[in-house]
């Protein structure tokens, strides 16, 4: 059974760079036999948070929110592509994430951070770790940190130069970690229904 992994990315900038990392992750996960799907917050286009998904009467949530809720419920794992704005998360991805809560529960989540500089979005990655734990995901300990992103991945998300080589070397262990926890969580959900 292929792992159904949502790859979530949330920059709304015209000249956004993180889509390179999202593409890299989608390509490499597919090559391993997983079934990843990009959730591009800009394309989904949820409004700024007013009502959470669960606060709508059944069947009354906007169609994009309803469709995304279903995808989150069906997913085996989540991979957050975390850019860094002023040492923190990007608002587009945070806004999308906050619309849901129980829909995220009982699955593993991984974080791949990036930035324009050498700190590679590590500070945003750290903040996301706490956010995702609070939201009921089991955050795996492996993390990718990519920077400077422009020196690491080309426009097609292919690794370039020494930083690209380092990312390509780091990816398999990161993906192995996520795959192990994905399998473990799936088996446990089948063995015993989540308690709430
Ligand atoms: C509002 C804003 C704040 C930023 N803050 C940081 C920062 O704190 N640390 C950092 O390394 N890069 C920072 N950057 C640079 C981003 O890492 C870089 O623009 C990156 O490409 C953003 O991701 P995106 O292109 O996918 O939107 C910031 C960029 C913007 C637009």
Short mmCIF file of C-alpha atoms and ligand atoms in Angstrom, two decimals:
data_model
loop_
_atom_site.label_atom_id
_atom_site.label_comp_id
_atom_site.label_asym_id
_atom_site.label_seq_id
_atom_site.Cartn_x
_atom_site.Cartn_y
_atom_site.Cartn_z
CA UNK A 1 0.00 0.00 0.00
CA UNK A 2 1.46 3.38 -1.02
CA UNK A 3 1.72 5.98 1.72
CA UNK A 4 -0.70 8.80 1.06
CA UNK A 5 1.38 11.82 2.15
CA UNK A 6 0.11 15.39 1.98
CA UNK A 7 2.96 17.83 1.23
CA UNK A 8 1.79 21.18 2.56
CA UNK A 9 3.25 24.47 1.37
CA UNK A 10 2.04 27.95 2.12
CA UNK A 11 3.80 30.87 0.45
CA UNK A 12 1.60 33.35 -1.39
CA UNK A 13 4.52 35.40 -2.80
CA UNK A 14 4.67 35.99 -6.57
CA UNK A 15 8.36 35.06 -6.60
CA UNK A 16 8.10 32.19 -4.16
CA UNK A 17 11.05 29.83 -3.89
CA UNK A 18 9.80 27.15 -1.51
CA UNK A 19 7.82 25.51 -4.28
CA UNK A 20 11.21 24.16 -5.41
CA UNK A 21 11.53 22.24 -2.17
CA UNK A 22 7.93 21.05 -2.38
CA UNK A 23 8.62 19.77 -5.92
CA UNK A 24 11.83 18.06 -4.79
CA UNK A 25 9.98 16.27 -1.99
CA UNK A 26 7.07 15.27 -4.24
CA UNK A 27 9.45 13.85 -6.85
CA UNK A 28 11.60 11.95 -4.38
CA UNK A 29 8.65 10.54 -2.44
CA UNK A 30 7.02 9.36 -5.68
CA UNK A 31 10.31 7.72 -6.72
CA UNK A 32 10.22 5.74 -3.45
CA UNK A 33 6.73 4.42 -4.24
CA UNK A 34 4.77 6.76 -1.98
CA UNK A 35 1.69 8.65 -3.17
CA UNK A 36 2.36 12.27 -2.21
CA UNK A 37 0.00 15.12 -3.02
CA UNK A 38 0.80 18.83 -2.94
CA UNK A 39 -1.49 20.98 -0.84
CA UNK A 40 -0.63 24.49 -2.00
CA UNK A 41 -2.36 26.89 0.40
CA UNK A 42 -2.45 29.62 -2.23
CA UNK A 43 -4.22 27.33 -4.70
CA UNK A 44 -6.64 26.04 -2.05
CA UNK A 45 -7.43 29.67 -1.23
CA UNK A 46 -9.05 29.39 2.20
CA UNK A 47 -10.11 32.75 3.67
CA UNK A 48 -8.39 34.22 6.70
CA UNK A 49 -9.63 32.11 9.58
CA UNK A 50 -13.18 32.91 10.62
CA UNK A 51 -14.86 29.62 11.39
CA UNK A 52 -12.85 26.43 11.72
CA UNK A 53 -14.05 23.57 9.54
CA UNK A 54 -15.76 21.89 12.50
CA UNK A 55 -17.69 25.06 13.36
CA UNK A 56 -19.71 24.87 10.16
CA UNK A 57 -22.94 22.87 10.22
CA UNK A 58 -22.39 19.53 8.48
CA UNK A 59 -22.25 20.02 4.72
CA UNK A 60 -22.11 23.84 4.97
CA UNK A 61 -18.34 24.44 4.88
CA UNK A 62 -17.01 26.07 1.70
CA UNK A 63 -16.28 23.39 -0.94
CA UNK A 64 -12.47 23.90 -0.86
CA UNK A 65 -12.47 23.47 2.93
CA UNK A 66 -14.69 20.39 2.74
CA UNK A 67 -12.45 18.82 0.08
CA UNK A 68 -9.31 19.53 2.08
CA UNK A 69 -10.85 18.14 5.28
CA UNK A 70 -11.52 14.89 3.44
CA UNK A 71 -7.94 14.76 2.12
CA UNK A 72 -6.53 15.36 5.60
CA UNK A 73 -8.75 12.65 7.10
CA UNK A 74 -7.66 10.15 4.44
CA UNK A 75 -3.91 10.94 4.61
CA UNK A 76 -1.40 8.56 6.16
CA UNK A 77 1.16 11.30 6.95
CA UNK A 78 1.91 14.99 6.53
CA UNK A 79 5.01 16.79 5.35
CA UNK A 80 5.15 20.50 6.10
CA UNK A 81 7.36 22.64 3.86
CA UNK A 82 8.18 25.42 6.27
CA UNK A 83 9.53 28.72 5.02
CA UNK A 84 10.68 31.34 7.50
CA UNK A 85 9.33 34.86 7.80
CA UNK A 86 10.92 36.84 10.63
CA UNK A 87 11.94 33.71 12.53
CA UNK A 88 8.42 32.33 12.34
CA UNK A 89 5.97 30.38 10.16
CA UNK A 90 4.54 31.70 6.92
CA UNK A 91 1.00 32.98 7.53
CA UNK A 92 -0.53 31.22 4.50
CA UNK A 93 0.39 27.76 5.73
CA UNK A 94 -0.46 28.57 9.35
CA UNK A 95 -3.86 29.89 8.28
CA UNK A 96 -4.64 26.74 6.29
CA UNK A 97 -3.49 24.50 9.14
CA UNK A 98 -5.52 26.31 11.80
CA UNK A 99 -8.80 25.63 9.99
CA UNK A 100 -8.61 22.01 11.12
CA UNK A 101 -7.87 20.16 14.33
CA UNK A 102 -9.29 16.66 14.85
CA UNK A 103 -8.79 16.00 11.13
CA UNK A 104 -5.00 16.00 11.76
CA UNK A 105 -4.97 13.62 14.72
CA UNK A 106 -3.17 10.24 14.97
CA UNK A 107 -0.78 10.59 12.01
CA UNK A 108 2.94 11.41 11.84
CA UNK A 109 4.18 14.74 10.52
CA UNK A 110 7.58 15.74 9.19
CA UNK A 111 9.05 19.20 8.69
CA UNK A 112 11.30 20.37 5.86
CA UNK A 113 12.35 23.95 6.49
CA UNK A 114 14.07 26.34 4.09
CA UNK A 115 15.08 29.94 3.72
CA UNK A 116 17.09 32.30 1.58
CA UNK A 117 19.98 32.14 4.01
CA UNK A 118 22.27 29.66 5.71
CA UNK A 119 20.00 29.21 8.74
CA UNK A 120 17.71 27.25 6.40
CA UNK A 121 14.47 28.20 8.13
CA UNK A 122 15.51 26.25 11.21
CA UNK A 123 13.79 28.72 13.54
CA UNK A 124 10.47 28.37 11.73
CA UNK A 125 10.95 24.59 11.76
CA UNK A 126 11.33 24.69 15.52
CA UNK A 127 8.10 26.66 15.91
CA UNK A 128 6.22 24.27 13.60
CA UNK A 129 7.33 21.34 15.74
CA UNK A 130 5.33 22.69 18.69
CA UNK A 131 2.36 23.69 16.54
CA UNK A 132 2.02 20.26 14.95
CA UNK A 133 2.38 18.48 18.30
CA UNK A 134 -0.37 20.69 19.73
CA UNK A 135 -2.55 19.69 16.78
CA UNK A 136 -2.35 15.97 17.49
CA UNK A 137 0.31 14.90 15.02
CA UNK A 138 3.31 12.81 16.04
CA UNK A 139 6.25 14.88 14.80
CA UNK A 140 9.16 12.72 13.70
CA UNK A 141 12.62 13.66 14.92
CA UNK A 142 14.28 13.80 11.50
CA UNK A 143 14.08 17.20 9.88
CA UNK A 144 15.38 18.63 6.62
CA UNK A 145 16.77 22.17 6.61
CA UNK A 146 17.49 23.69 3.21
CA UNK A 147 19.38 26.90 2.62
CA UNK A 148 20.18 28.98 0.79
CA UNK A 149 17.33 27.51 -1.23
CA UNK A 150 18.36 29.26 -4.46
CA UNK A 151 21.79 27.56 -4.25
CA UNK A 152 20.31 24.13 -3.46
CA UNK A 153 17.46 23.52 -5.94
CA UNK A 154 16.81 24.72 -9.48
CA UNK A 155 13.44 25.87 -10.86
CA UNK A 156 12.38 22.25 -11.39
CA UNK A 157 13.25 21.26 -7.84
CA UNK A 158 16.38 19.38 -8.91
CA UNK A 159 19.42 19.53 -6.60
CA UNK A 160 22.29 21.76 -7.70
CA UNK A 161 25.86 22.14 -6.49
CA UNK A 162 27.23 21.04 -3.14
CA UNK A 163 24.17 22.14 -1.12
CA UNK A 164 21.97 20.12 -3.49
CA UNK A 165 24.20 17.07 -3.06
CA UNK A 166 23.91 17.42 0.72
CA UNK A 167 20.12 17.58 0.49
CA UNK A 168 19.96 14.52 -1.78
CA UNK A 169 22.16 12.64 0.71
CA UNK A 170 20.01 13.65 3.68
CA UNK A 171 16.65 12.83 2.07
CA UNK A 172 16.62 8.99 2.26
CA UNK A 173 17.08 8.82 6.04
CA UNK A 174 14.43 11.52 6.54
CA UNK A 175 12.01 9.62 4.27
CA UNK A 176 12.82 6.31 5.98
CA UNK A 177 11.96 7.86 9.35
CA UNK A 178 8.65 9.21 8.07
CA UNK A 179 7.80 5.92 6.32
CA UNK A 180 8.48 3.89 9.48
CA UNK A 181 6.18 6.03 11.60
CA UNK A 182 3.58 6.12 8.86
CA UNK A 183 3.47 2.34 8.79
CA UNK A 184 3.43 2.16 12.59
CA UNK A 185 0.56 4.64 12.91
CA UNK A 186 -1.45 2.93 10.17
CA UNK A 187 -1.01 -0.47 11.84
CA UNK A 188 -1.99 0.88 15.24
CA UNK A 189 -5.09 2.63 13.88
CA UNK A 190 -6.12 -0.69 12.31
CA UNK A 191 -5.35 -2.63 15.52
CA UNK A 192 -7.16 -0.26 17.85
CA UNK A 193 -9.38 2.73 17.02
CA UNK A 194 -8.02 6.06 18.31
CA UNK A 195 -9.42 6.76 21.79
CA UNK A 196 -10.97 10.10 20.80
C1 LIG B 1 8.48 38.83 5.21
C2 LIG B 1 9.73 38.01 5.07
C3 LIG B 1 10.45 37.69 6.20
C4 LIG B 1 11.61 36.91 6.09
N1 LIG B 1 12.26 36.52 7.22
C5 LIG B 1 13.28 35.66 7.14
C6 LIG B 1 13.88 35.14 8.32
O1 LIG B 1 13.50 35.43 9.43
N2 LIG B 1 14.91 34.27 8.17
C7 LIG B 1 15.37 33.89 6.94
O2 LIG B 1 16.29 33.09 6.86
N3 LIG B 1 14.81 34.37 5.80
C8 LIG B 1 13.79 35.25 5.87
N4 LIG B 1 13.20 35.73 4.74
C9 LIG B 1 13.70 35.29 3.44
C10 LIG B 1 12.99 34.02 3.03
O3 LIG B 1 13.65 32.93 3.57
C11 LIG B 1 12.96 33.88 1.50
O4 LIG B 1 12.34 35.02 0.92
C12 LIG B 1 12.21 32.62 1.07
O5 LIG B 1 12.38 32.46 -0.32
C13 LIG B 1 10.73 32.72 1.45
O6 LIG B 1 9.99 31.61 1.00
P1 LIG B 1 9.04 31.71 -0.29
O7 LIG B 1 9.93 32.24 -1.40
O8 LIG B 1 8.59 30.31 -0.53
O9 LIG B 1 7.95 32.69 0.04
C14 LIG B 1 12.05 36.50 4.82
C15 LIG B 1 11.32 36.85 3.68
C16 LIG B 1 10.17 37.59 3.80
C17 LIG B 1 9.37 37.91 2.57
#
